[in-house]
Tab-separated table of N, CA and C in Angstrom:
chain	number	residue	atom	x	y	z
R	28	UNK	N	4.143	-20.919	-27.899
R	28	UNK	CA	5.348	-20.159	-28.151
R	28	UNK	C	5.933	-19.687	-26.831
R	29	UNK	N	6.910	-19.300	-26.781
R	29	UNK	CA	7.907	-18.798	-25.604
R	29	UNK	C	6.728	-17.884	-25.010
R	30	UNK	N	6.846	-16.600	-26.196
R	30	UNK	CA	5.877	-15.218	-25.552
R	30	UNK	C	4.514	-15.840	-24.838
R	31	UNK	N	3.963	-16.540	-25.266
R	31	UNK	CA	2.321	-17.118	-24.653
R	31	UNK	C	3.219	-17.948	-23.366
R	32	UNK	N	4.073	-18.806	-22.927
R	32	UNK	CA	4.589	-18.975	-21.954
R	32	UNK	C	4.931	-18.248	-20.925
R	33	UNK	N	5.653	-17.166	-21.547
R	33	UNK	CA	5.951	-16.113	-20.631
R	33	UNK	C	4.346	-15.328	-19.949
R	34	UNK	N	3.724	-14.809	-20.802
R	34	UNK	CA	2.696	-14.173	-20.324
R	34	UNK	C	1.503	-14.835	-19.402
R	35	UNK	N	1.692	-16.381	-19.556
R	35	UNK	CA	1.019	-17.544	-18.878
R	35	UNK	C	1.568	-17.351	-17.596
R	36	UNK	N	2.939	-17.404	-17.259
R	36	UNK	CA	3.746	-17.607	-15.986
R	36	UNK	C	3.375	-15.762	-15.536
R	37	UNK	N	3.402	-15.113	-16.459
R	37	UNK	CA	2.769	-13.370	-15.853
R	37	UNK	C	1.895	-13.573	-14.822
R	38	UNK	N	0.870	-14.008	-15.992
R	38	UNK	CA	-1.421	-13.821	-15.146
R	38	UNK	C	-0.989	-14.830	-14.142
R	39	UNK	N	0.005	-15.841	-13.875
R	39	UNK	CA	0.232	-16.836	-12.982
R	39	UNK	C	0.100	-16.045	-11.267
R	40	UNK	N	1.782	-15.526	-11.661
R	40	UNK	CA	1.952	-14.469	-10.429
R	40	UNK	C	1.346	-13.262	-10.200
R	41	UNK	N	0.698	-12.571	-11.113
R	41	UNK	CA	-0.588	-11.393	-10.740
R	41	UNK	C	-1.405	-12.022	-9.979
R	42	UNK	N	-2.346	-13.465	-10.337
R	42	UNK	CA	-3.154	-14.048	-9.433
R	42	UNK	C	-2.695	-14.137	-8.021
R	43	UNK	N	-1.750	-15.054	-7.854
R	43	UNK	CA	-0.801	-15.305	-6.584
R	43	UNK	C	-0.677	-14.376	-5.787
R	44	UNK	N	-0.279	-12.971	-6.598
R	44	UNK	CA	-0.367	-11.649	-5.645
R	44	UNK	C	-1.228	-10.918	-5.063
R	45	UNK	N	-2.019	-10.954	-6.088
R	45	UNK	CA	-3.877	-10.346	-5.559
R	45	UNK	C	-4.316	-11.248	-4.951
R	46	UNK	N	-4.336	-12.949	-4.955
R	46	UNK	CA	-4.810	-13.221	-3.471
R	46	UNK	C	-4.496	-13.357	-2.074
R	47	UNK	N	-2.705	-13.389	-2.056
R	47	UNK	CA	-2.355	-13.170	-0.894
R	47	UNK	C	-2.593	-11.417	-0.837
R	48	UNK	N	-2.817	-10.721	-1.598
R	48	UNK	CA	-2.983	-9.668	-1.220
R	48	UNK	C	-4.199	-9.013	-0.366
R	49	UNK	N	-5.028	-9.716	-1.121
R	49	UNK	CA	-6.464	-9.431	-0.698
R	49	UNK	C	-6.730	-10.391	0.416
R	50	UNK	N	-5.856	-11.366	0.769
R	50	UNK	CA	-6.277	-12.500	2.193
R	50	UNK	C	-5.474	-12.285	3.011
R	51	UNK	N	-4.298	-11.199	2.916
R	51	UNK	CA	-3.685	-10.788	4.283
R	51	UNK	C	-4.241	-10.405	5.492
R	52	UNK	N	-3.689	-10.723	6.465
R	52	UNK	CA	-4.140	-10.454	7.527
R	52	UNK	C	-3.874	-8.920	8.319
R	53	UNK	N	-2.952	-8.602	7.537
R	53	UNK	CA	-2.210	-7.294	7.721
R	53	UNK	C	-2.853	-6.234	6.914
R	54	UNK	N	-2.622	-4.873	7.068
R	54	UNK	CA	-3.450	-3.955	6.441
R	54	UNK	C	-2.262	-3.538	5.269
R	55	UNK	N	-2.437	-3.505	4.369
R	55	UNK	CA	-1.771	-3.038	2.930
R	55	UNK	C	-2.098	-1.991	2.348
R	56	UNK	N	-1.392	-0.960	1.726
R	56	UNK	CA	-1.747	-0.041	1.130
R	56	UNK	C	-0.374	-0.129	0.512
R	57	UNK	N	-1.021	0.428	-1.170
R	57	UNK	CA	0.005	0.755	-2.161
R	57	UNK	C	-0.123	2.159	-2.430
R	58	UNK	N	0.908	3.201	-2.249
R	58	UNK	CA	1.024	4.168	-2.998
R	58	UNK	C	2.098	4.693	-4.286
R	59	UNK	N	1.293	5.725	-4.272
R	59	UNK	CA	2.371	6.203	-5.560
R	59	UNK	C	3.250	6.851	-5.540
R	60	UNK	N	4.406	7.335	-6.175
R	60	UNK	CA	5.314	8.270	-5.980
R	60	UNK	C	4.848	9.297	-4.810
R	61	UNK	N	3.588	10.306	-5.524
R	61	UNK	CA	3.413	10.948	-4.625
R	61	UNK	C	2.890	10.940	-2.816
R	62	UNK	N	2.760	9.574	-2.527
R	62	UNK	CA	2.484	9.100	-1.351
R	62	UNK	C	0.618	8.888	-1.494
R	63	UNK	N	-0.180	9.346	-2.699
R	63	UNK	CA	-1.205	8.680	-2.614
R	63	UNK	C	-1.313	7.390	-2.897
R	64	UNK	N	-3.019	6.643	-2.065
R	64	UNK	CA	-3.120	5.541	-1.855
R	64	UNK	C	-3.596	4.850	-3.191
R	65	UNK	N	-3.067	4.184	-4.130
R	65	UNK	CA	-3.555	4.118	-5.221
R	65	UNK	C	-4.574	2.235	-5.249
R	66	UNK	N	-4.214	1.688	-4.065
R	66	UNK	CA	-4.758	0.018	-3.480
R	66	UNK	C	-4.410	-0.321	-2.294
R	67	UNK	N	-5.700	-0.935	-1.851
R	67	UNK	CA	-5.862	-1.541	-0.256
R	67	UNK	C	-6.245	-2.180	-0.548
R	68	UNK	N	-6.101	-3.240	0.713
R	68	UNK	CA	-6.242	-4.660	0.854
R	68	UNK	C	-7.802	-4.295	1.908
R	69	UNK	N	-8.383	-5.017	2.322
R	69	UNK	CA	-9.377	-5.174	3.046
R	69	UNK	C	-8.965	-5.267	4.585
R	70	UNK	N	-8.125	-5.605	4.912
R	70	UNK	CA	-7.517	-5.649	6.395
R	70	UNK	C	-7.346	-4.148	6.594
R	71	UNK	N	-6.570	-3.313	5.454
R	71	UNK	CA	-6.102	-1.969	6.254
R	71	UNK	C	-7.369	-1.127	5.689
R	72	UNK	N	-8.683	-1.915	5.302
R	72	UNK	CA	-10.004	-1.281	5.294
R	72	UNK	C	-11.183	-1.182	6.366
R	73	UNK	N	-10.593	-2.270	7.163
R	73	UNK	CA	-11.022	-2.489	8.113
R	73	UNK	C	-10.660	-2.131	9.352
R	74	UNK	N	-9.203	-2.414	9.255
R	74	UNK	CA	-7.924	-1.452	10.145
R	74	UNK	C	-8.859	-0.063	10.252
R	75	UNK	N	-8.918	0.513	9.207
R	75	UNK	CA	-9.157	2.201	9.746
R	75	UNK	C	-10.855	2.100	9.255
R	76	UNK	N	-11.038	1.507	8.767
R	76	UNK	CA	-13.059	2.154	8.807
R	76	UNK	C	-13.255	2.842	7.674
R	77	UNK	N	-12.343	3.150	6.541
R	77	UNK	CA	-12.385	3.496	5.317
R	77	UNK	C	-12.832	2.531	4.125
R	78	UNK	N	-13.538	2.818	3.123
R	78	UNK	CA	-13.827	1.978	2.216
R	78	UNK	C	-12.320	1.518	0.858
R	79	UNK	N	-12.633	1.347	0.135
R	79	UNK	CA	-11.225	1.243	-1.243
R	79	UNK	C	-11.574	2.472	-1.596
R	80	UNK	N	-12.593	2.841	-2.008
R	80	UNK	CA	-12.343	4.339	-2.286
R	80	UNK	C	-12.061	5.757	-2.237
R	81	UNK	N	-12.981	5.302	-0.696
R	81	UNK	CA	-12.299	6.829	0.055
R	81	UNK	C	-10.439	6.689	0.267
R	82	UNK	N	-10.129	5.421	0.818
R	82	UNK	CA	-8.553	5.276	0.813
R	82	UNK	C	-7.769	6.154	-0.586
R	83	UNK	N	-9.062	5.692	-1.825
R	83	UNK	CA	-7.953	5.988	-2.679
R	83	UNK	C	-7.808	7.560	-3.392
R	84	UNK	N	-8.790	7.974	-2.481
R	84	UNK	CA	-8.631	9.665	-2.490
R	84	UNK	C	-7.939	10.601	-1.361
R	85	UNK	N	-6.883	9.303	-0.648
R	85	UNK	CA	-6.536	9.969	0.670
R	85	UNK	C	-4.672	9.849	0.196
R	86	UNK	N	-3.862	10.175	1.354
R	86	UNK	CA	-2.629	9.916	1.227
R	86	UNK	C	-2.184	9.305	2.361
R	87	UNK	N	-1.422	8.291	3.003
R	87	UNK	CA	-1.054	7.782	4.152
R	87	UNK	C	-0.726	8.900	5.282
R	88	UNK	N	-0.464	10.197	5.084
R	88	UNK	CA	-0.655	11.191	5.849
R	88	UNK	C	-1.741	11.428	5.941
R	89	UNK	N	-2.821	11.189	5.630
R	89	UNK	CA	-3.741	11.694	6.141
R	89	UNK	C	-4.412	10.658	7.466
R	90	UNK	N	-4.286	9.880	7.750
R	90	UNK	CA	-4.315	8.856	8.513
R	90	UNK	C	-3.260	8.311	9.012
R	91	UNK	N	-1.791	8.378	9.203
R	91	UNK	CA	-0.765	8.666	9.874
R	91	UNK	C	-0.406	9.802	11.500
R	92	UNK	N	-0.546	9.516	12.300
R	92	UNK	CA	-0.379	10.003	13.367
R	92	UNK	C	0.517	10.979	13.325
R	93	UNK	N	0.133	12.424	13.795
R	93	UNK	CA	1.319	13.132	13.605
R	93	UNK	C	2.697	13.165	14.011
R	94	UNK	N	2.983	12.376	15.019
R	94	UNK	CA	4.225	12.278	15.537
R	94	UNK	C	4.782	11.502	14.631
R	95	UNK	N	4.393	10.667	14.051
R	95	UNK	CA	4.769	9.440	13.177
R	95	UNK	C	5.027	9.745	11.805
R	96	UNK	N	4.843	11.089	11.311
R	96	UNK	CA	4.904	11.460	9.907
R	96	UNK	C	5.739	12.075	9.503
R	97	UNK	N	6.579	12.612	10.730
R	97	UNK	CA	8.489	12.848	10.061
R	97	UNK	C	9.084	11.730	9.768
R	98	UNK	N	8.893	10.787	10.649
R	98	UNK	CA	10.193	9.225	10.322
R	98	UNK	C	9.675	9.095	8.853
R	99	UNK	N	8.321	8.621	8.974
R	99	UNK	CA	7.815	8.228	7.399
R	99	UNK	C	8.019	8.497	6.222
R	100	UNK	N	8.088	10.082	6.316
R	100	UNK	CA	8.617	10.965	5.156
R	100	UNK	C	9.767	10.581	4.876
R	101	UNK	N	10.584	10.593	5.699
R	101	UNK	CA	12.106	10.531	5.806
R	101	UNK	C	12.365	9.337	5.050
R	102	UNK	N	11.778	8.101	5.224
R	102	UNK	CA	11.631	6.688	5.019
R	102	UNK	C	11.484	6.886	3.498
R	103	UNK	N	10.123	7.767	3.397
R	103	UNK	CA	9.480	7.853	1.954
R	103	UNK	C	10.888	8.147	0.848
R	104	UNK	N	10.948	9.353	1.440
R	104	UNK	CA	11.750	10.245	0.300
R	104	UNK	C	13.322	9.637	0.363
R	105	UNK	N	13.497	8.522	0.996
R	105	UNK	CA	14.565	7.673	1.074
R	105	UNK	C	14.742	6.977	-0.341
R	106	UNK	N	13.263	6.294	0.164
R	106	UNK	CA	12.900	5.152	-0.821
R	106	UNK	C	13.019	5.979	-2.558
R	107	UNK	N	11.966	7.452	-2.811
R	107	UNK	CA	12.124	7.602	-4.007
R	107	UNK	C	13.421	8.014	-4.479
R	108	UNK	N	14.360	8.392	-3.460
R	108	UNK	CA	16.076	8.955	-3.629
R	108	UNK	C	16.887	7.519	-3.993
R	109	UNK	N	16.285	6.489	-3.956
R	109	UNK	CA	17.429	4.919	-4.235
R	109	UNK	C	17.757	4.345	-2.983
R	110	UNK	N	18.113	5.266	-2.059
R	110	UNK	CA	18.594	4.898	-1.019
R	110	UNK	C	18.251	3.840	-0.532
R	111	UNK	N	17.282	3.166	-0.436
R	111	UNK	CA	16.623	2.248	0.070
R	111	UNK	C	15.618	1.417	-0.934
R	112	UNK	N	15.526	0.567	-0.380
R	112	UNK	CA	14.242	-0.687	-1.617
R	112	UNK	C	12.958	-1.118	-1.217
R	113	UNK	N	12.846	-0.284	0.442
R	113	UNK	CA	11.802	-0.601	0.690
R	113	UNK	C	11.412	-0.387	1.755
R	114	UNK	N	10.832	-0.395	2.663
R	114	UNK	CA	10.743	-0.118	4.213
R	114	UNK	C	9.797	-0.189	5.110
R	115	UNK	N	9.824	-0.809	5.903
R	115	UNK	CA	8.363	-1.173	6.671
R	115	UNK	C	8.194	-0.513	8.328
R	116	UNK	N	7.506	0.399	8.474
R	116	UNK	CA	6.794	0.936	9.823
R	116	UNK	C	5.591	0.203	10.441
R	117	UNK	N	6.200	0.354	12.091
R	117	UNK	CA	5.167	0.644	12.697
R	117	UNK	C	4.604	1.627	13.545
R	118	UNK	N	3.632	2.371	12.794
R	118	UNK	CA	3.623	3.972	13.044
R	118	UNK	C	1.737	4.054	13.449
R	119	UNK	N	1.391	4.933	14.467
R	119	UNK	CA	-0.440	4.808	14.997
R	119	UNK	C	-1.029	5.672	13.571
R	120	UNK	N	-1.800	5.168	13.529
R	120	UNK	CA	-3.043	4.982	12.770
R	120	UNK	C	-3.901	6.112	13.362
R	121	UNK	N	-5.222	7.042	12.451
R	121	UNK	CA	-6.189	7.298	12.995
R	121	UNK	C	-7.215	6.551	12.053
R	122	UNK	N	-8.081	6.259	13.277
R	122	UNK	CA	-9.316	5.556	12.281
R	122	UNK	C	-10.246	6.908	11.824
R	123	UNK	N	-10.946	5.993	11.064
R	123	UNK	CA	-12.081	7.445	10.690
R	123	UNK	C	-13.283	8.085	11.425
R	124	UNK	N	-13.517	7.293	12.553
R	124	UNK	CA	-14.543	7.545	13.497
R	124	UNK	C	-13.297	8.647	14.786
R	125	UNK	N	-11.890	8.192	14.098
R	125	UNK	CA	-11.478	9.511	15.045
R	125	UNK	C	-10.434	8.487	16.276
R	126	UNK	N	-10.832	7.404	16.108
R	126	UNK	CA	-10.070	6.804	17.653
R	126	UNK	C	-8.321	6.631	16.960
């Protein structure tokens, strides 16, 4: 039927996404409205020395450099205002050992 087609071509592109997601070379993090980390990729687990879980009890401020966390906000609260569709930084990092 159409619907079993449609939902076929769904699990299609969920797959497609979770593995380029998870084989990026780049560090990924998804958050939520509120700026917590709700999924990481293994690059930005490795990037900072955090596991998936501790990430997902943190918020990108908390590992965001302080100089770097006005633009971001600004960026953020862009994005949940419409203003924008999306937005990509490059802003320092702290790892968790502190460097």
């Amino acid at each position: 039927t159409e619907r079993q087609l449609v939902e076929e071509q769904l699990r299609k592109s969920e797959e497609r996404f979770r593995s380029m997601f998870e084989a990026a070379a780049i560090g990924i993090g998804v958050d939520d409205m509120q700026g917590r980390i709700i999924d990481s990729n293994p690059a930005l687990q490795a990037m900072l020395g955090y596991s998936r879980e501790e990430l997902s009890r943190m918020s990108f401020a908390d590992f965001t450099h302080p100089e770097d966390r006005v633009s971001e906000r600004a960026l953020f609260q862009e994005l949940l205002a419409g203003q924008r569709h999306a937005y990509q930084v490059e802003a320092r990092q702290t790892r968790k050992d502190g460097q």
